[in-house]
XYZ file of C-alpha atoms in Angstrom:
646
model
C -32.387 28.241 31.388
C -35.133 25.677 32.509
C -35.418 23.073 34.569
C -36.463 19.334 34.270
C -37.853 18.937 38.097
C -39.297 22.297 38.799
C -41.205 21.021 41.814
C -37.908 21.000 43.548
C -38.349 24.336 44.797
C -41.005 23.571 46.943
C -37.886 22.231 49.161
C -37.186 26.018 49.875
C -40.219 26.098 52.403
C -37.379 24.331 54.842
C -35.807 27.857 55.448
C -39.110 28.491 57.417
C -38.110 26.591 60.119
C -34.405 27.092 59.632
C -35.563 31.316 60.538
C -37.764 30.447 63.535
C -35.348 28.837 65.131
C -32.746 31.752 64.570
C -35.535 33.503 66.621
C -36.513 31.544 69.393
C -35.052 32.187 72.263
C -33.171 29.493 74.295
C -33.560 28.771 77.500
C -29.724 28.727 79.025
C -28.462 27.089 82.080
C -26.983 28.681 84.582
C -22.470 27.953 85.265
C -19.809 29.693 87.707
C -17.962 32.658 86.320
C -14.999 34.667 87.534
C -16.339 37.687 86.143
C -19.314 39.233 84.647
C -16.953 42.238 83.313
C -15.820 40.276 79.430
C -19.751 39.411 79.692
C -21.800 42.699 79.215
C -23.458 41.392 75.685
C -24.519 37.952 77.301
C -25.947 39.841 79.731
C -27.775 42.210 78.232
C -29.290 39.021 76.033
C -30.504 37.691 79.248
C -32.558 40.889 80.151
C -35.220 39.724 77.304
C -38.562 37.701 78.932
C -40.038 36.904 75.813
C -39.840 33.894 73.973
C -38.992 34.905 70.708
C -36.128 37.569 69.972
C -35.451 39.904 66.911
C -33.789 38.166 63.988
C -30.118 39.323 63.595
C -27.392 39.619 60.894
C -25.319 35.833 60.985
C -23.102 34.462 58.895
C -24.207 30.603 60.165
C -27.965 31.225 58.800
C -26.967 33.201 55.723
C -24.639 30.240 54.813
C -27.425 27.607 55.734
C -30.159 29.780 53.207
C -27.480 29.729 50.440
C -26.584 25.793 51.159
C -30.282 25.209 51.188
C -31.303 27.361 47.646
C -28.197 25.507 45.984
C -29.963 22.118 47.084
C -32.929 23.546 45.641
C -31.762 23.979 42.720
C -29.609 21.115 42.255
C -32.837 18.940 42.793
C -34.631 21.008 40.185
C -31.896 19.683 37.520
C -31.231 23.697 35.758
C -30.842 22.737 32.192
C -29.784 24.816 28.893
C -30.423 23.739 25.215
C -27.205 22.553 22.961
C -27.286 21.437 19.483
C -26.715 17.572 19.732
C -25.235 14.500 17.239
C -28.474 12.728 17.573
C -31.474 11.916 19.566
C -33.691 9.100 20.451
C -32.624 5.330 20.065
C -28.525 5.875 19.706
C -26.077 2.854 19.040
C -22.785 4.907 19.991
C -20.015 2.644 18.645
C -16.360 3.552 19.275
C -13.427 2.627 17.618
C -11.089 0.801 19.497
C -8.884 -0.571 17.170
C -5.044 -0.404 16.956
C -4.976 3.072 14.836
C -6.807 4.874 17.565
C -3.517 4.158 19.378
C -2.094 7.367 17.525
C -1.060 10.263 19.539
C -1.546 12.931 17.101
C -4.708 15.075 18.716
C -3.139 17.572 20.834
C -0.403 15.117 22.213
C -3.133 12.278 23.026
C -4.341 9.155 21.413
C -7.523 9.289 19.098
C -8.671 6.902 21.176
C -8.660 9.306 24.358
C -10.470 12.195 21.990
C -13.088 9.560 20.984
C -13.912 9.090 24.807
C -14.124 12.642 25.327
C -16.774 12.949 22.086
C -18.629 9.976 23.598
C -18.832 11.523 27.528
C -20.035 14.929 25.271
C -22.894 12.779 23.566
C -23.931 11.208 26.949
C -23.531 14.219 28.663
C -25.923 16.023 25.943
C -29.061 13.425 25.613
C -32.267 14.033 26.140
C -34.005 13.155 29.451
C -35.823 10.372 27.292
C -32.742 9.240 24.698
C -31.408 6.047 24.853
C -28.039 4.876 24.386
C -26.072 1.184 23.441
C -22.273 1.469 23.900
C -20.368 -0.866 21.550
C -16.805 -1.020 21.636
C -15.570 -1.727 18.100
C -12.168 -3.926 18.581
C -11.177 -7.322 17.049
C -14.644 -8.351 18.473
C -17.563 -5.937 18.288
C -18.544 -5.865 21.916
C -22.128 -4.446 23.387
C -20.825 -2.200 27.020
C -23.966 -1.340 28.133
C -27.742 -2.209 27.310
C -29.824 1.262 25.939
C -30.352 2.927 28.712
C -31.118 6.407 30.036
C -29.117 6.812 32.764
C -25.907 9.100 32.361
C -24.050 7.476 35.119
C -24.434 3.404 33.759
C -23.083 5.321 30.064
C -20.091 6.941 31.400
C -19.083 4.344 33.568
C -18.866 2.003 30.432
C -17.106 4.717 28.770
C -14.128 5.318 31.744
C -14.249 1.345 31.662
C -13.345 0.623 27.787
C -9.650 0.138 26.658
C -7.943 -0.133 23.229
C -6.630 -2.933 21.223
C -4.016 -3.648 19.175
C -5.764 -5.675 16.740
C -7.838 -4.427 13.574
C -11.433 -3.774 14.029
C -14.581 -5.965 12.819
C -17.060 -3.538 11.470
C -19.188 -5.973 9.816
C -20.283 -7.770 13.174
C -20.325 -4.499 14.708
C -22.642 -2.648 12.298
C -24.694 -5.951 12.364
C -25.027 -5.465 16.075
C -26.136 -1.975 15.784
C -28.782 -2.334 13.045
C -30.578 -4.525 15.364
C -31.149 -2.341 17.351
C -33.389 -0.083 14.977
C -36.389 -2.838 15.940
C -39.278 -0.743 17.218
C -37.665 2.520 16.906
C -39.010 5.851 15.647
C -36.469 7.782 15.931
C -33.088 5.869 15.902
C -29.536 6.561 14.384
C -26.124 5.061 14.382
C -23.385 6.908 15.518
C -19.354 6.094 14.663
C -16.467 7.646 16.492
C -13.189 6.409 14.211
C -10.381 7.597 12.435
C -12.209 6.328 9.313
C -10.495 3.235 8.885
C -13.992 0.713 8.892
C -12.004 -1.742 5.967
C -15.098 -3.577 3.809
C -18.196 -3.582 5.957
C -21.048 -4.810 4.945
C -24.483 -2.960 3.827
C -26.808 -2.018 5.942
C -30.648 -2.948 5.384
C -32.251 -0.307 3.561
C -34.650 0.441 6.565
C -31.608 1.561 8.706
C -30.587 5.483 8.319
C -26.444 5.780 7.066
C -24.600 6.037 10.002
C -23.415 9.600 11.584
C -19.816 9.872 11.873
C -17.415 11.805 14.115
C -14.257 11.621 13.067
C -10.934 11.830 15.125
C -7.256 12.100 14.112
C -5.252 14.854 12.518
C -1.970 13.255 10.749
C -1.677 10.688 8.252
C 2.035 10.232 9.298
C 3.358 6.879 10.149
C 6.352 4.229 9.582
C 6.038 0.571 10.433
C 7.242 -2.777 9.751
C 4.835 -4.156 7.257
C 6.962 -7.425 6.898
C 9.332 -9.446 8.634
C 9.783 -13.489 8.115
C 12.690 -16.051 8.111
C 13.373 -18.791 5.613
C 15.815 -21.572 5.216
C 16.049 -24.722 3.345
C 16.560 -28.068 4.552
C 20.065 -27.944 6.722
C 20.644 -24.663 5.355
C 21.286 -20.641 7.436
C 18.170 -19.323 7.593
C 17.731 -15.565 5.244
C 15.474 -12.836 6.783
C 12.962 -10.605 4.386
C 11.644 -7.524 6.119
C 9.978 -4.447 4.886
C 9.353 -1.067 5.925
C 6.421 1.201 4.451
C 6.069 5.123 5.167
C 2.454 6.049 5.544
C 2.902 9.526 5.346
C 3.407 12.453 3.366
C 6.776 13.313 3.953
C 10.551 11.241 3.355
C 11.770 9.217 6.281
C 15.263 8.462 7.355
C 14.582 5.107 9.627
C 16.850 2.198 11.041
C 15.649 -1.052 11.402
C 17.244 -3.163 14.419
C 17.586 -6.587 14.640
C 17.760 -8.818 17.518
C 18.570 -12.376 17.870
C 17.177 -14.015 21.521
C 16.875 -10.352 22.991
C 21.228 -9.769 21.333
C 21.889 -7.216 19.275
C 23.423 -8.306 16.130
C 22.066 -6.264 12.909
C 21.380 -2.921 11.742
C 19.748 -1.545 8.670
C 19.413 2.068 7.521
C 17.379 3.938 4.776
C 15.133 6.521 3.648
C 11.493 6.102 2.937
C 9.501 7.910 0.119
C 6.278 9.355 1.117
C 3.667 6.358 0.599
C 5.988 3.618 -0.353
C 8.033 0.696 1.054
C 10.827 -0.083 1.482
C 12.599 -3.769 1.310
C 15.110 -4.557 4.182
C 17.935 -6.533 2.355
C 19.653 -9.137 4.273
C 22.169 -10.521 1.710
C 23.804 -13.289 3.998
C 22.561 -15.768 6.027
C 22.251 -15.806 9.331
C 24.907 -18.199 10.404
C 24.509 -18.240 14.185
C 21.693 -19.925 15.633
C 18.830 -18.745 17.593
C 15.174 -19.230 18.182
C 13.405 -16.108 17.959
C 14.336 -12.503 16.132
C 13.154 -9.377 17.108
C 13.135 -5.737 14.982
C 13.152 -2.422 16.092
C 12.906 0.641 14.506
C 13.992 4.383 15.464
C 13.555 7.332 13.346
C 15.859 10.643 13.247
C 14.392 13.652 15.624
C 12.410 15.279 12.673
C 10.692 12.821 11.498
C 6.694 12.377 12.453
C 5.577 9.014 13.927
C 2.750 8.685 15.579
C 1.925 5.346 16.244
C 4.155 3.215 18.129
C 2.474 -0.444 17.928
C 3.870 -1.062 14.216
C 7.817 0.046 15.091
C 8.687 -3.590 16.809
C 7.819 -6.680 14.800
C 9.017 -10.603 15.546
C 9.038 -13.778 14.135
C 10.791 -16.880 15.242
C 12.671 -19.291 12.929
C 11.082 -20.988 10.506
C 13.605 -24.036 9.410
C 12.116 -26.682 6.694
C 11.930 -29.361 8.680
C 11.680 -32.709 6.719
C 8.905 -35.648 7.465
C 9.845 -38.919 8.077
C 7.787 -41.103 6.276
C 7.413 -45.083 6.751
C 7.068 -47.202 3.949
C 5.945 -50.926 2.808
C 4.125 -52.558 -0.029
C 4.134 -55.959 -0.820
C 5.144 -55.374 -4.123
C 6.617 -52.842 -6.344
C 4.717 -49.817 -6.777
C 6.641 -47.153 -8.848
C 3.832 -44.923 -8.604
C 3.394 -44.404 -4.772
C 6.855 -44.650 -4.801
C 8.330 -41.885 -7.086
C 4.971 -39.450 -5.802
C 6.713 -39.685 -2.086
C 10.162 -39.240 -3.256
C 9.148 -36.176 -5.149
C 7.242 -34.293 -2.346
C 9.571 -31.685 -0.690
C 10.895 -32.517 3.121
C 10.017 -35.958 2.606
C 12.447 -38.443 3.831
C 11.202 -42.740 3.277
C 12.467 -45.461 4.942
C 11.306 -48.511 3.304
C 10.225 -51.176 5.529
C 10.245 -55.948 4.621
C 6.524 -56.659 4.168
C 7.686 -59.847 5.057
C 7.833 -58.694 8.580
C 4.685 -57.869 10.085
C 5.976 -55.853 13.030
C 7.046 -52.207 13.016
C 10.065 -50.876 14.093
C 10.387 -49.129 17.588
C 11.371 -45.585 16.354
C 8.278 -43.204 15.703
C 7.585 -41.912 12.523
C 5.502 -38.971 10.829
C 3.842 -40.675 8.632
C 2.735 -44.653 7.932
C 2.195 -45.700 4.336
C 1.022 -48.963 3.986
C 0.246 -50.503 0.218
C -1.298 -53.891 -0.184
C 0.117 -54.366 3.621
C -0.892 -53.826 6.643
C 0.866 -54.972 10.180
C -0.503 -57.231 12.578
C -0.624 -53.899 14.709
C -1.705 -50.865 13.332
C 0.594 -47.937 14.628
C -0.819 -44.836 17.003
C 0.486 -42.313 14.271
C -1.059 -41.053 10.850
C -1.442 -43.954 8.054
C -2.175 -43.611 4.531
C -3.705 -46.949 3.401
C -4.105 -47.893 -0.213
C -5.367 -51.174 -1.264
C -5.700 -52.822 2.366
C -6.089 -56.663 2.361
C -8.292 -57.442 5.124
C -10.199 -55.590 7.837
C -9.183 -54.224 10.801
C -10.351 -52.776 13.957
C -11.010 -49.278 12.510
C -12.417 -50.168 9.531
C -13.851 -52.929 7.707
C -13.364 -54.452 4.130
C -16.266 -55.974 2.265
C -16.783 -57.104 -1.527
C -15.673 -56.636 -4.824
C -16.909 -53.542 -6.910
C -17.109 -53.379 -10.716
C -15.078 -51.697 -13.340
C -16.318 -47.891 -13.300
C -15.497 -44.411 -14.788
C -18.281 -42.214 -13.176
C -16.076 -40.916 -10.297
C -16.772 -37.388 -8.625
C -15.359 -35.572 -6.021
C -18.106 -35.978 -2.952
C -16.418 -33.002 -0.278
C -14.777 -30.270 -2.728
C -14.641 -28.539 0.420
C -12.440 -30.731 1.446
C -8.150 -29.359 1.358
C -7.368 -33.024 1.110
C -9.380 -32.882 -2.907
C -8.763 -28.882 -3.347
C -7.926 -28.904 -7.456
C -8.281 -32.516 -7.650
C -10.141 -33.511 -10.840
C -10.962 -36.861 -11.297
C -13.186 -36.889 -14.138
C -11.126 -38.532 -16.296
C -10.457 -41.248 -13.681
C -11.267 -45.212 -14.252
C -10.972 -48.027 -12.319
C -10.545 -51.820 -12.858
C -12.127 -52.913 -9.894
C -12.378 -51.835 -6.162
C -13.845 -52.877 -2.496
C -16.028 -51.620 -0.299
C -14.989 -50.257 3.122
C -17.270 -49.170 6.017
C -15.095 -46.779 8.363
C -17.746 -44.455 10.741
C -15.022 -42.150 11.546
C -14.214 -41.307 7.724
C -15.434 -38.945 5.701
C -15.902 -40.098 2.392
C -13.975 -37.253 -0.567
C -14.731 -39.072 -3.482
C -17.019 -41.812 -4.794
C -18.252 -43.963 -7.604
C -21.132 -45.592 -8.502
C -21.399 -48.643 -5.464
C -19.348 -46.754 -2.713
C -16.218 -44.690 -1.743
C -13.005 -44.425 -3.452
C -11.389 -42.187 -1.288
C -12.326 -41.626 2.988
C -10.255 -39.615 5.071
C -10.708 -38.997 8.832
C -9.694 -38.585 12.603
C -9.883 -41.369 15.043
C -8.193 -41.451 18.470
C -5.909 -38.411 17.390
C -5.023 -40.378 14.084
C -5.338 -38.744 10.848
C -6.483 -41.940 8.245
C -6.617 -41.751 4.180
C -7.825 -44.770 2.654
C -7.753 -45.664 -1.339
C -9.525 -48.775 -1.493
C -8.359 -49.856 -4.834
C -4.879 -51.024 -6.224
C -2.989 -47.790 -8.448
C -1.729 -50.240 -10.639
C -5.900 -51.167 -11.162
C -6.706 -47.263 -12.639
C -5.673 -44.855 -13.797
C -5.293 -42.462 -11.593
C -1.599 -42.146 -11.844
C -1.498 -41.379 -15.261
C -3.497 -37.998 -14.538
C -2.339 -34.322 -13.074
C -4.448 -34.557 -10.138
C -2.196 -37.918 -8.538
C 0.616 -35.368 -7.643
C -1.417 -32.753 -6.488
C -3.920 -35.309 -4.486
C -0.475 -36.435 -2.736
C 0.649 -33.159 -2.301
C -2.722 -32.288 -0.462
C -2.611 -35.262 1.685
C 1.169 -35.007 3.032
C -0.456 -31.010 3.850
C -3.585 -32.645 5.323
C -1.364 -35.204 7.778
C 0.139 -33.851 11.176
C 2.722 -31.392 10.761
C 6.121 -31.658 11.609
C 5.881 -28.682 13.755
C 3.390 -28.196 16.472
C 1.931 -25.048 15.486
C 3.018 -23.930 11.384
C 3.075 -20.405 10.935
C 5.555 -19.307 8.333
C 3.867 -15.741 8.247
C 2.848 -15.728 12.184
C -0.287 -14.152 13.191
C -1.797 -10.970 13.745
C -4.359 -10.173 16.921
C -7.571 -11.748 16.746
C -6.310 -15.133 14.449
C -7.144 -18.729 15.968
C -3.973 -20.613 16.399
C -4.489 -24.561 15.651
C -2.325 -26.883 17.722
C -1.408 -30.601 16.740
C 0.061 -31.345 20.021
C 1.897 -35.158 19.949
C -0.630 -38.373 20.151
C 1.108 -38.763 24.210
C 0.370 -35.037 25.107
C -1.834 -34.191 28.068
C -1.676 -30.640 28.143
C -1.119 -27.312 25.895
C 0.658 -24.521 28.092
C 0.755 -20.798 26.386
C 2.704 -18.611 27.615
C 1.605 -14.719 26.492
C 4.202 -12.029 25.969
C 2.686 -10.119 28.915
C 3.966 -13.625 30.881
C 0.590 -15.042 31.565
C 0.429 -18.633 31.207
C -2.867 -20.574 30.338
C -3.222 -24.308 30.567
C -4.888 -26.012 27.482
C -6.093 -30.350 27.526
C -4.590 -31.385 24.663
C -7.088 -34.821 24.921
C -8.989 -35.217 21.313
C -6.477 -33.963 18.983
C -5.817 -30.455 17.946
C -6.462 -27.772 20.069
C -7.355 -24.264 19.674
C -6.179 -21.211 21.033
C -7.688 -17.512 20.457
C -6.379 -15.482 23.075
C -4.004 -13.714 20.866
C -4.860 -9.928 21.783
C -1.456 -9.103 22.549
C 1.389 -8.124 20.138
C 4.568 -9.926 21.077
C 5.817 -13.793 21.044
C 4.127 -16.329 22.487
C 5.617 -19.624 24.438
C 4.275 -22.846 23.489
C 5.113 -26.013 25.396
C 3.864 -29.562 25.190
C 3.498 -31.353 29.050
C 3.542 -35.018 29.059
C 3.018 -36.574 32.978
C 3.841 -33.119 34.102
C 7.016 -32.664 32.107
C 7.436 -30.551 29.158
C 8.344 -31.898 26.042
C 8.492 -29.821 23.177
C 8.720 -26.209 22.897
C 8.399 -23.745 20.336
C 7.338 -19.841 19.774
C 5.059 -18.036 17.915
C 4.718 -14.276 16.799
C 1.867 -12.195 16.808
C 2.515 -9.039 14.888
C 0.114 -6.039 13.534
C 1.180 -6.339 9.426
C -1.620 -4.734 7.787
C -2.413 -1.283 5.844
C -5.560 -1.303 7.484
C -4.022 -0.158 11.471
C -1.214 0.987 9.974
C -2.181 3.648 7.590
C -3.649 5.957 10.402
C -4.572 8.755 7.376
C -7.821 10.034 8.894
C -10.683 9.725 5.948
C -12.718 12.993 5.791
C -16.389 12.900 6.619
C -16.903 13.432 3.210
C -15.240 10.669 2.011
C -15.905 7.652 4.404
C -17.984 4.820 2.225
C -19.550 2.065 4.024
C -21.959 -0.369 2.468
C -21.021 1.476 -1.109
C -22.962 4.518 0.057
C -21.776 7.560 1.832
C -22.130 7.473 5.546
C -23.500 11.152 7.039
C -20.956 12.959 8.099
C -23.988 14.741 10.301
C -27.647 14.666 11.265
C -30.396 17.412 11.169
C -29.899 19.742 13.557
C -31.020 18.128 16.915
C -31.111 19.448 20.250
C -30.249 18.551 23.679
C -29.744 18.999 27.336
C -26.605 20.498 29.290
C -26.800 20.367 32.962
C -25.402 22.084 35.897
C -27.052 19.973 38.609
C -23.373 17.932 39.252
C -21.837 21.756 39.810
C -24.341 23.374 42.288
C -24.430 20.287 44.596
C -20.448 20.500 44.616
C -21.102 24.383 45.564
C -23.244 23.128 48.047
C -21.138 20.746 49.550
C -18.060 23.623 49.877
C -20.501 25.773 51.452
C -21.652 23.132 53.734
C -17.681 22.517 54.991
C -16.909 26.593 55.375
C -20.568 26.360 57.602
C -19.045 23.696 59.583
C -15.790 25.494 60.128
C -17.094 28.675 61.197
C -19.802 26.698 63.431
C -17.159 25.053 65.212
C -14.539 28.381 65.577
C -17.629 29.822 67.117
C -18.028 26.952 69.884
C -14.328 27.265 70.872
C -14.193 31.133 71.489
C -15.023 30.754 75.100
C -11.957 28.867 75.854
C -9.974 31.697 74.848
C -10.665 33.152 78.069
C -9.085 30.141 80.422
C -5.686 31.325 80.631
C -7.152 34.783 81.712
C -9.279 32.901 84.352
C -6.400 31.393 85.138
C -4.207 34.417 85.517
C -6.525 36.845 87.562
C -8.813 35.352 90.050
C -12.006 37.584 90.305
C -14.894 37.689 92.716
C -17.148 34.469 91.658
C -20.537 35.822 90.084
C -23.230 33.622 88.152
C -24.284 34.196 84.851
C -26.715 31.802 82.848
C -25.037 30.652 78.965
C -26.284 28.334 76.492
């Protein structure tokens, strides 16, 4: 044993003065007695003149020396040597994903065993290590700066809490390998079950990581899929899928719920590592708004994570777009490419009447027409006549067949090929707002945009004046602009989402306000002002309550899922230390042997602090024993005498 602060003991020179006053004599004061017959010691004490009087055996200073040579020694920080993960510069990251949910070490999650390895490492560094805590979750988050001091580390540690989301390893390990900047001696160290998914490399300069693994059982059963489809005015049919994880057969039942009602149940038995699809044959005739699954396993069968046994979705109907209509001619083209989308139902409007009607509609289509008031929806504009206050029309452009696709990032030209495209003639247009997808030689062809929540396509050229219809990519460029326009729906999520994914909300041109209610019943306010709006707070498994406020009213409503479908969480198989690959090279399932500090400072200042409360007691049982004698005083009155006490 050593110690880090030796010079502690030089605090021991305080039972000096702790002894002399053991032996000084007191000088007493003299009180009124009955008796000096239950008093023979006291006096005999008093028939000593000298100052000072022989030390004698007591229990109050031998428990003072013993209180004081446990202080002593706590100061001095007693130490031992221990073999140690690492040493030096340490980024400690810990898994907090939804796998480390498993209880399968000793009855406890992984994640609880991967706090106890990370209080181990803190409580085994060096007097001059330094640690970074980084919880590892859907967002790699830094807990603590590196930093020496034990009590900042394990506070951050008692702090963190798992997620229920997959974990980003890539930002994480980013994080981590910054911190090897100025470093001699530095090392990464991962606590996990294994599961890391496709991070990236590290830089060559940074050592593989050191990993201590946790878990014990690869054996799991979860919902892996679970979704609801109908046609338009059809029952909606529900898919769902169950996949065993682990090594052994599974008998499992799969519960469905419609609005929080039973009504379905499902039964099978799982291979080891396979699926298994749920078949619904019929429809579900009655109607609700959200469905729930459940499932439950016989007694013998091993599951040891509980996040992937409850799935949801809500109903997912086809809804169909209205569409408004007018040209001031016949166009076949534009004509038979909007019949033929799917959920697209036209109303053809008199382009002799330059109004609009007073029922809203999804989406405007205007050819060679254009009302005397442009509506507050989403227009598609081909061929406009004359300028308007969003945009503005200028000359006449020459026949050309050198047309290219100016955004291919753009969804609105995704697999649009226009090489083979000519046109007759077209005009220029000057629109800030738009974005310009494709051009030819003198100017645009195609702009698209957002302005004052409107979503805006313009084809400044007559169909019947190219070509363009003739080709493959006029269907598919419709296609992509009736799935670039507002949607029906006010979030569209066929497949829901899983924790971590942005939602994207088109909330109605009128709406003032997004309101999200989460399944844990907390409600968050969103402005809806500027178009779509974007919500990330999805951490929690469970639906979620969407509603659209107008002047303090709400308007719409509609749910949303947020489920954990993914092999990643769900397979919980712990990967061997041998086997775990990150950055296509093995990580190191160890370091050289390194050494560090256990101490026992915490456990002789408790000592001292129990020896410090018996002192106390026996201090204070000590001033009391004279009243023992009242009642006796009380009983038997003796001739008064005098005799001096403390």
């Amino acid at each position: 044993m050593s110690f880090l602060a030796p010079a502690a003991f030089a605090s021991l020179a305080i039972a000096i003065p702790i002894l002399l006053l053991y032996m000084l004599r007191l000088r007493r004061r003299e009180v009124l007695i009955s008796s000096t017959f239950l008093w023979r010691q006291v006096v005999q004490d008093t028939e000593a003149n000298t100052p000072w009087q022989r030390l004698r055996r007591n229990l109050l200073l031998l428990l003072q020396l013993l209180i004081l040579l446990l202080l002593a020694l706590a100061l001095a920080r007693p130490f031992i040597t221990v073999p140690t993960i690492s040493a030096g510069k340490i980024a400690l990251l810990i898994d907090a994903s939804a796998s480390m949910t498993a209880a399968d070490v000793a009855g406890e999650s992984r994640f609880t065993a991967a706090i106890e390895k990370a209080r181990q490492i803190v409580s085994s560094m060096n007097p001059h290590d330094i640690i970074s805590l980084i919880r590892v979750a859907d967002i790699a988050e830094p807990q603590t700066a590196y930093t020496a001091d034990k009590n900042e580390l394990r506070r951050a540690i008692e702090n963190m809490s798992v997620s229920h989301g997959a974990a980003d390893w890539d930002n994480a390990l980013t994080l981590a390998a910054a911190g090897a900047a100025g470093a001699e001696n530095f090392s990464i160290v991962i606590i996990s079950d294994g599961g890391v998914g496709d991070a990236a490399s590290l830089p060559a300069n940074i050592p593989q990581p050191i990993y201590v693994p946790v878990g014990e059982s690869a054996n799991n059963i979860g919902i892996s899929a679970l979704a609801t489809r109908a046609l338009a005015g059809g029952a909606p049919h529900l898919f769902a899928q169950v996949t065993n994880y682990g090594d052994s057969p599974a008998a499992v039942s799969l519960v469905i719920r419609l609005d929080d009602v039973l009504r379905l149940s499902r039964s099978g038995t799982i291979p080891p590592r396979s699926q298994l699809p749920i078949p619904f044959d019929e429809p579900i005739a009655e109607p609700f708004e959200t469905l729930s699954a459940t499932l439950t396993f016989d007694n013998d069968v091993e599951d040891f994570l509980a996040l992937d046994n409850r799935a949801w979705t809500v109903q997912n109907e086809f809804k169909t777009r209205r569409v408004f209509y007018v040209s001031s001619g016949e166009n076949l083209f534009l004509e038979q490419a909007l019949r033929s989308l799917p959920g697209v139902q036209t109303f053809r409007g008199n382009a002799e009447n330059k109004g609009l009607p007073g029922e809203v509609f999804d989406l405007y289509v205007f050819d060679n027409w254009l009302p005397n008031n442009l509506p507050a929806g989403d227009m598609l504009i081909v061929n406009p006549p004359n300028s308007t206050p969003l945009f503005t029309i200028g000359a006449q452009l020459p026949a050309t067949d050198e047309i290219t696709i100016a955004d291919d990032e753009s969804a609105i030209t995704s697999f649009v090929d226009l090489d083979d495209m000519s046109l007759l003639e077209y005009r220029s247009v000057d629109a800030s707002w738009a974005r310009t997808l494709a051009r030819a030689e003198q100017g645009a062809v195609l702009l698209a945009g957002e302005v004052n929540a409107r979503q805006i396509a313009l084809l400044p050229f007559d169909l019947r004046d190219s070509n363009l219809p003739l080709l493959i990519a006029w269907p598919v460029l419709m296609a992509n602009l009736m799935d670039w326009f507002s949607p029906a729906d006010i979030v569209s999520l066929p497949d829901g989402l899983t924790v971590g994914d942005v939602l994207v909300i088109s909330p109605p041109l009128l709406a003032e306000s997004v309101r999200i209610t989460t399944p844990a019943g907390r409600a968050r306010d969103l402005p809806a002002a500027g178009g779509q709006v974007a919500f990330a707070d999805t951490a929690q498994l469970g639906l979620y309550r969407l509603e659209i406020l107008q002047g303090g009213e709400v308007t719409s409503v509609q749910s949303f899922a947020v489920n954990l479908f993914g092999a990643d969480e769900s397979d919980i198989k712990p990967v061997p230390e041998a086997e775990l690959q990150l950055g296509g090279g093995l990580v190191a399932a160890g370091a050289d042997e390194q050494l560090g500090t256990q101490e026992f400072w915490m456990w002789l200042a408790l000592a001292a602090l129990l020896l410090l409360a018996i002192e106390w007691t026996v201090y204070h049982r000590r001033l009391q024993m004279p009243t023992l004698l009242a009642p006796a005083q009380r009983r038997f009155r003796f001739p008064w005498g005098r005799l001096r006490s403390s």
